[in-house]
Each structure stands twice: as structure tokens, then as C-alpha cells.
N, CA, C and O atoms as a MOPAC input file, in Angstrom:
PM7 MOZYME 1SCF
protein

 N      0.57900 1    -1.46100 1    -0.21800 1
 C      0.03300 1    -0.11700 1    -0.02700 1
 C      1.10300 1     1.05600 1     0.02300 1
 O      2.25000 1     1.00800 1     0.46600 1
 N      0.32800 1     2.26800 1    -0.62800 1
 C      1.35500 1     3.66900 1    -0.92100 1
 C      0.71100 1     4.65200 1     0.09200 1
 O      0.89000 1     5.86100 1    -0.05000 1
 N      0.11600 1     4.26000 1     0.90500 1
 C     -0.41800 1     5.59800 1     1.95800 1
 C      0.62000 1     6.41400 1     2.32400 1
 O      0.40800 1     7.62700 1     2.32000 1
 N      1.94800 1     5.90300 1     2.71100 1
 C      2.87000 1     6.74500 1     3.36300 1
 C      3.01600 1     7.93600 1     1.90700 1
 O      2.79900 1     9.14400 1     1.99800 1
 N      3.38500 1     7.28400 1     0.76900 1
 C      3.57800 1     8.38500 1    -0.03400 1
 C      2.62700 1     9.41100 1    -0.61700 1
 O      3.04400 1    10.37000 1    -1.26700 1
 N      1.12300 1     9.15800 1    -0.33300 1
 C      0.20400 1    10.00800 1    -0.54700 1
 C      0.60100 1    10.96200 1     0.75100 1
 O      0.91600 1    12.13900 1     0.57300 1
 N      0.56400 1    10.37000 1     2.05000 1
 C      0.50400 1    11.14700 1     2.96400 1
 C      1.93500 1    11.98600 1     2.86900 1
 O      1.81200 1    13.08700 1     3.40500 1
 N      2.78000 1    11.83600 1     2.52200 1
 C      4.15800 1    12.85200 1     2.00000 1
 C      3.62100 1    13.46900 1     1.14800 1
 O      3.66300 1    14.65900 1     1.46000 1
 N      3.09300 1    13.31000 1     0.15700 1
 C      3.00000 1    13.95900 1    -0.86100 1
 C      1.92100 1    15.08800 1    -0.60700 1
 O      2.02300 1    16.17200 1    -1.18200 1
 N      0.75300 1    14.77800 1     0.38000 1
 C     -0.17600 1    15.79200 1     0.88300 1
 C      0.66100 1    16.83400 1     1.80600 1
 O      0.52500 1    18.05600 1     1.73500 1
 N      1.30300 1    16.34500 1     2.43900 1
 C      2.56700 1    17.39300 1     3.63900 1
 C      2.99200 1    18.34700 1     2.95000 1
 O      2.73200 1    19.54500 1     3.05400 1
 N      4.04800 1    17.49500 1     1.81100 1
 C      4.95300 1    18.34800 1     0.92900 1
 C      4.27300 1    19.48400 1     0.24000 1
 O      4.72000 1    20.63000 1     0.25700 1
 N      3.16300 1    19.12000 1    -0.37500 1
 C      2.03600 1    19.91600 1    -1.44700 1
 C      1.62200 1    21.23400 1    -0.40200 1
 O      1.56800 1    22.42400 1    -0.71500 1
 N      1.41700 1    20.76300 1     0.61400 1
 C      0.54500 1    21.44600 1     1.78600 1
 C      1.56800 1    22.80300 1     2.45800 1
 O      1.15100 1    23.81600 1     3.02100 1
 N      2.86400 1    22.45600 1     2.20400 1
 C      3.61300 1    23.20200 1     3.26700 1
 C      4.79500 1    23.44600 1     2.03500 1
 O      5.98700 1    23.58700 1     2.30900 1
 N      4.34200 1    23.46600 1     0.85500 1
 C      5.28400 1    24.09800 1    -0.21800 1
 C      6.68500 1    23.30900 1    -0.28500 1
 O      7.53800 1    23.86100 1    -0.98000 1
 N      6.96400 1    22.38100 1     0.19000 1
 C      8.09800 1    21.72500 1    -0.06500 1
 C      8.48300 1    20.84600 1    -1.15800 1
 O      8.56200 1    19.61700 1    -1.15200 1
 N      8.71700 1    21.69800 1    -2.12800 1
 C      9.23400 1    21.39000 1    -3.65100 1
 C     10.45500 1    20.60600 1    -3.94100 1
 O     10.87200 1    20.22000 1    -5.03300 1
 N     10.86200 1    20.47200 1    -2.96500 1
 C     12.27200 1    19.77700 1    -3.51200 1
 C     11.98900 1    18.26100 1    -2.72100 1
 O     12.33400 1    17.29700 1    -3.40400 1
 N     11.63300 1    18.06200 1    -1.89400 1
 C     11.26600 1    16.71800 1    -1.18400 1
 C     10.14600 1    16.17900 1    -1.79300 1
 O     10.01100 1    14.95500 1    -1.81400 1
 N      9.05100 1    17.15500 1    -2.45900 1
 C      7.82100 1    16.47600 1    -3.37500 1
 C      8.92400 1    15.81600 1    -4.70200 1
 O      8.70500 1    14.71000 1    -5.19800 1
 N      9.90400 1    16.55600 1    -5.06700 1
 C     10.66500 1    15.90000 1    -6.25000 1
 C     10.96500 1    14.80000 1    -6.12300 1
 O     10.81500 1    13.91800 1    -6.96900 1
 N     11.54700 1    14.66000 1    -4.78700 1
 C     12.16300 1    13.50600 1    -4.69900 1
 C     11.14100 1    12.36900 1    -4.19500 1
 O     11.29600 1    11.14800 1    -4.23600 1
 N     10.30100 1    12.94600 1    -3.81800 1
 C      8.97100 1    11.39000 1    -3.70600 1
 C      8.46400 1    10.86000 1    -4.92600 1
 O      7.95600 1     9.75200 1    -5.09900 1
 N      8.72200 1    12.08200 1    -6.03900 1
 C      7.82200 1    11.90000 1    -7.21800 1
 C      9.05800 1    10.81700 1    -7.90700 1
 O      8.60500 1     9.84700 1    -8.51500 1
 N     10.29400 1    10.93000 1    -7.84400 1
 C     11.11900 1    10.03400 1    -8.41200 1
 C     11.40100 1     8.37800 1    -7.70100 1
 O     11.99000 1     7.42200 1    -8.20500 1
 N     10.85700 1     8.47800 1    -6.61800 1
 C     11.01000 1     7.29300 1    -5.63500 1
 C      9.57400 1     6.22900 1    -5.52600 1
 O      9.58000 1     5.03600 1    -5.22200 1
 N      8.26000 1     7.17800 1    -5.91600 1
 C      7.10100 1     6.55400 1    -5.68600 1
 C      7.08500 1     5.51400 1    -6.91600 1
 O      7.60400 1     5.53800 1    -8.03200 1
 N      5.94200 1     4.22000 1    -5.96200 1
 C      5.97000 1     3.21000 1    -7.23800 1
 C      4.36000 1     3.83800 1    -7.55700 1
 O      3.94100 1     3.03500 1    -8.39100 1
 N      3.64100 1     4.50200 1    -7.40100 1
 C      2.50700 1     4.75200 1    -8.23600 1
 C      3.07000 1     5.94300 1    -9.15300 1
 O      3.60400 1     6.98100 1    -8.76200 1
 N      2.77500 1     5.46800 1   -10.69100 1
 C      3.01000 1     6.12200 1   -11.94300 1
 C      1.81600 1     7.48300 1   -11.95500 1
 O      1.90600 1     8.52900 1   -12.59900 1
 N      0.94600 1     7.14400 1   -11.21500 1
 C     -0.38400 1     8.61600 1   -11.39700 1
 C      0.14400 1     9.28100 1   -10.21100 1
 O      0.27400 1    10.50400 1   -10.15200 1
 N      0.30400 1     8.86200 1    -9.71500 1
 C      1.22900 1    10.13200 1    -8.56100 1
 C      2.81500 1    10.81900 1    -8.92700 1
 O      3.23200 1    11.94600 1    -8.65800 1
 N      3.36600 1     9.90600 1    -9.49900 1
 C      4.41700 1    10.85100 1   -10.11600 1
 C      4.00100 1    11.67500 1   -11.12200 1
 O      4.35700 1    12.84900 1   -11.22600 1
 N      3.28800 1    11.13000 1   -11.83900 1
 C      2.77300 1    11.94300 1   -13.20700 1
 C      2.15800 1    13.43600 1   -12.62200 1
 O      2.50300 1    14.53600 1   -13.05400 1
 N      1.25400 1    13.21700 1   -11.63400 1
 C      0.64600 1    14.28400 1   -10.98100 1
 C      1.53400 1    15.52800 1   -10.77900 1
 O      1.47900 1    16.65800 1   -11.26400 1
 N      2.45600 1    14.88500 1    -9.81100 1
 C      3.55900 1    15.84500 1    -9.19100 1
 C      4.36700 1    16.39700 1   -10.19800 1
 O      4.74200 1    17.56900 1   -10.15300 1
 N      4.73200 1    15.41800 1   -11.34100 1
 C      5.57700 1    15.92800 1   -12.18200 1
 C      4.77900 1    17.26400 1   -13.19000 1
 O      5.55300 1    18.11600 1   -13.62500 1
 N      3.69700 1    17.37100 1   -13.43500 1
 C      2.79600 1    18.53600 1   -14.30500 1
 C      2.56000 1    19.49200 1   -13.25000 1
 O      2.64000 1    20.68800 1   -13.52700 1
 N      2.23800 1    19.06800 1   -11.90400 1
 C      2.24300 1    20.63800 1   -10.54700 1
 C      4.04300 1    21.06900 1   -10.65300 1
 O      4.48700 1    22.18500 1   -10.92100 1
 N      4.62900 1    20.15200 1   -10.43300 1
 C      6.37900 1    20.99900 1   -10.34100 1
 C      6.52000 1    21.82400 1   -11.66300 1
 O      7.10100 1    22.90600 1   -11.56900 1
 N      6.02900 1    21.41100 1   -12.94300 1
 C      6.40800 1    21.50500 1   -14.27800 1
 C      5.93400 1    23.14900 1   -14.53600 1
 O      6.52200 1    24.12800 1   -14.99500 1
 N      4.68300 1    22.93500 1   -14.04000 1
 C      3.93000 1    24.17200 1   -14.27100 1
 C      4.03500 1    25.26800 1   -13.08100 1
 O      3.78700 1    26.43800 1   -13.37500 1
 N      4.33100 1    24.99500 1   -11.97700 1
 C      4.86200 1    25.97100 1   -10.86200 1
 C      6.17700 1    26.30000 1   -11.29400 1
 O      6.37000 1    27.48700 1   -11.03200 1
 N      7.34000 1    25.69300 1   -11.93200 1
 C      8.40000 1    26.17800 1   -12.47300 1
 C      8.59400 1    27.21500 1   -13.79300 1
 O      9.35100 1    28.18100 1   -13.89800 1
 N      7.79400 1    26.75200 1   -14.59400 1
 C      7.86600 1    27.00300 1   -15.74200 1
 C      6.49200 1    27.72400 1   -16.43600 1
 O      6.67000 1    28.20100 1   -17.55700 1
 N      5.45300 1    27.80900 1   -15.98300 1
 C      3.90600 1    28.19300 1   -16.28000 1
 C      3.97800 1    29.80000 1   -16.34600 1
 O      4.50800 1    30.29700 1   -15.35300 1
 N      3.57500 1    30.63600 1   -17.25800 1
 C      3.58600 1    32.28000 1   -16.56700 1
 C      1.97900 1    32.38000 1   -16.40600 1
 O      1.52000 1    33.46800 1   -16.06000 1
 N      1.18100 1    31.39100 1   -16.62000 1
 C     -0.15700 1    31.15700 1   -16.26000 1
 C     -0.41900 1    30.91700 1   -14.27800 1
 O     -0.16600 1    29.89300 1   -13.64400 1
 N     -0.85400 1    31.93200 1   -13.85600 1
 C     -0.96100 1    31.42300 1   -12.49200 1
 C     -2.33600 1    30.64900 1   -12.03500 1
 O     -2.59200 1    30.23100 1   -10.90600 1
 N     -3.16000 1    30.56900 1   -13.22300 1
 C     -4.34400 1    30.11000 1   -13.30200 1
 C     -4.07400 1    28.28600 1   -13.81700 1
 O     -4.76700 1    27.31600 1   -13.50900 1
 N     -3.03500 1    28.32600 1   -14.53300 1
 C     -2.32400 1    26.85100 1   -15.26800 1
 C     -1.85600 1    26.07600 1   -13.76900 1
 O     -2.23300 1    24.95200 1   -13.43600 1
 N     -0.98200 1    26.93600 1   -13.00100 1
 C     -0.64600 1    26.72300 1   -11.71600 1
 C     -1.43800 1    26.42700 1   -10.56200 1
 O     -0.86300 1    25.62700 1    -9.82500 1
 N     -2.35900 1    26.73000 1   -10.22500 1
 C     -3.51700 1    26.39500 1    -9.41800 1
 C     -4.47000 1    25.49500 1   -10.09200 1
 O     -5.51000 1    25.17100 1    -9.51900 1
 N     -4.17000 1    25.05500 1   -11.31700 1
 C     -5.28200 1    24.14000 1   -12.03500 1
 C     -4.13700 1    22.72500 1   -11.54400 1
 O     -4.61300 1    21.75900 1   -10.94800 1
 N     -2.92800 1    22.77700 1   -11.82000 1
 C     -2.34600 1    21.80700 1   -11.25200 1
 C     -2.26400 1    21.30800 1   -10.10100 1
 O     -2.77600 1    20.21900 1    -9.84300 1
 N     -1.66600 1    21.95600 1    -9.30300 1
 C     -1.95600 1    21.83700 1    -7.68600 1
 C     -3.33500 1    21.50400 1    -7.34100 1
 O     -3.41400 1    20.54400 1    -6.57500 1
 N     -4.68700 1    22.14300 1    -7.76800 1
 C     -5.94400 1    21.46800 1    -7.28200 1
 C     -5.75000 1    19.84700 1    -7.88500 1
 O     -5.72100 1    18.97300 1    -7.01800 1
 N     -5.65700 1    19.54000 1    -8.90700 1
 C     -5.64000 1    18.14600 1    -9.74900 1
 C     -4.99800 1    17.50600 1    -8.64000 1
 O     -5.59900 1    16.60800 1    -8.05000 1
 N     -3.32000 1    18.02000 1    -8.12100 1
 C     -2.62200 1    17.08000 1    -7.39800 1
 C     -3.47700 1    16.67000 1    -5.98900 1
 O     -3.50000 1    15.61100 1    -5.36200 1
 N     -4.12800 1    17.88300 1    -5.77700 1
 C     -4.59800 1    17.72500 1    -4.01200 1
 C     -5.85700 1    16.77200 1    -4.12700 1
 O     -6.14900 1    15.98900 1    -3.22400 1
 N     -6.72500 1    16.91300 1    -5.52900 1
 C     -7.71200 1    16.46700 1    -5.78800 1
 C     -7.83100 1    14.67600 1    -5.71600 1
 O     -8.65800 1    13.94500 1    -5.17100 1
 N     -6.61300 1    14.39100 1    -6.52200 1
 C     -6.31500 1    12.92600 1    -6.68900 1
 C     -5.45200 1    12.18500 1    -5.23500 1
 O     -5.42400 1    10.98000 1    -4.98700 1
 N     -4.71100 1    13.43200 1    -4.31200 1
 C     -4.36100 1    12.83000 1    -3.35100 1
 C     -5.40000 1    12.32400 1    -2.32300 1
 O     -5.40600 1    11.22700 1    -1.76500 1
 N     -6.41800 1    13.50600 1    -2.16300 1
 C     -7.42700 1    13.25800 1    -1.76200 1
 C     -8.40800 1    11.88400 1    -1.43800 1
 O     -8.85400 1    11.25500 1    -0.47900 1
 N     -8.41500 1    11.88100 1    -2.95200 1
 C     -9.05300 1    10.17200 1    -3.46800 1
 C     -8.33500 1     9.38300 1    -3.11000 1
 O     -8.84300 1     8.40100 1    -2.56900 1
 N     -7.06200 1     9.43300 1    -3.22100 1
 C     -6.35500 1     8.03700 1    -3.03700 1
 C     -6.42200 1     7.95300 1    -1.56200 1
 O     -6.58500 1     6.77300 1    -1.25300 1
 N     -6.35400 1     8.84400 1    -0.36200 1
 C     -6.37600 1     8.40700 1     0.94300 1
 C     -7.73200 1     8.09900 1     1.36900 1
 O     -8.16800 1     7.60300 1     2.40800 1
 N     -8.37200 1     8.57900 1     0.15200 1
 C    -10.23500 1     8.04000 1     1.27800 1
 C    -10.40000 1     6.37900 1     0.43800 1
 O    -11.05000 1     5.45600 1     0.92800 1
 N     -9.81000 1     6.31700 1    -0.61300 1
 C    -10.00900 1     4.73300 1    -0.95600 1
 C     -9.07700 1     3.60400 1    -0.25400 1
 O     -9.25500 1     2.38800 1    -0.33500 1
 N     -8.01000 1     4.29500 1     0.47600 1
 C     -6.83900 1     3.57700 1     0.77400 1
 C     -6.35200 1     3.78300 1     2.21100 1
 O     -5.25500 1     3.50400 1     2.69400 1
 N     -7.81100 1     4.53200 1     2.97700 1
 C     -7.01200 1     4.45300 1     4.46600 1
 C     -7.31200 1     2.89100 1     4.76100 1
 O     -7.83000 1     2.02100 1     4.06100 1
 N     -6.82200 1     2.88000 1     5.97500 1
 C     -6.74000 1     1.73800 1     6.73300 1
 C     -8.16600 1     1.70800 1     7.43500 1
 O     -8.78100 1     0.64200 1     7.41400 1
 N     -8.69300 1     2.74900 1     8.01800 1
 C     -9.80300 1     2.63500 1     8.70900 1
 C    -10.97900 1     2.14100 1     8.06800 1
 O    -11.88700 1     1.55000 1     8.65300 1
 N    -10.94100 1     2.36700 1     7.00800 1
 C    -12.45500 1     1.73500 1     5.94500 1
 C    -12.10700 1     0.21500 1     5.83600 1
 O    -13.14100 1    -0.44600 1     5.73700 1
 N    -10.92900 1    -0.57300 1     5.82300 1
 C    -10.94400 1    -2.12000 1     6.13400 1
 C    -11.40700 1    -2.53700 1     7.65900 1
 O    -11.70300 1    -3.68500 1     7.99200 1
 N    -11.41400 1    -1.45800 1     8.46600 1
 C    -11.60600 1    -2.20300 1     9.88900 1
 C    -13.62000 1    -2.21900 1    10.19800 1
 O    -14.24700 1    -2.90100 1    11.00900 1
 N    -14.24900 1    -0.98200 1     8.98100 1
 C    -15.45100 1    -1.05700 1     9.47200 1
 C    -16.31900 1    -2.26800 1     8.46300 1
 O    -17.53900 1    -2.42700 1     8.49600 1
 N    -15.61600 1    -2.83300 1     7.82700 1
 C    -16.32600 1    -3.99900 1     6.79900 1
 C    -16.26000 1    -5.63800 1     7.79500 1
 O    -16.70600 1    -6.67600 1     7.30600 1

């Protein structure tokens, strides 16, 4: 399960730790998470449009929220 990767990505994204987010992107086994991080970091560093940066940031956060809801351990205890 990749919950630690999702937790770390959420933490790094919220607190603006882009270097750690980049390292996580290169180490995670979740290809979709890596791609979302890559799109956000690229937009953050190279986009001239703040709207594009915000959209990629929101997309990353929505993915992390969804992934954490689906794979949370407490959900398995209720079954």
C-alpha cells in the first residue's frame, strides 16, 4: 500500500516543500502520483499563467484526497 507516499505528498504540497516533493516523485511506485507531481512542479516552475499553476495544484490535491479516502486503513476495519 502506498499510503505513506500519499501522506508525504500531501504534506509536502501543503507546506510548499517542492524539493521533497520532487524526490518523492522519483521514488514512488505509483505512476499516476508521479505524473501528477511532475505536472504540478513543471507548471510551478515554467508556467507564466497562475491559473495553470493553480489548476495543476488542485488536480494534485484532488488526486491525493481521493487516493487517501480509497486506501485508508480505517475503512477496512468497518467491513
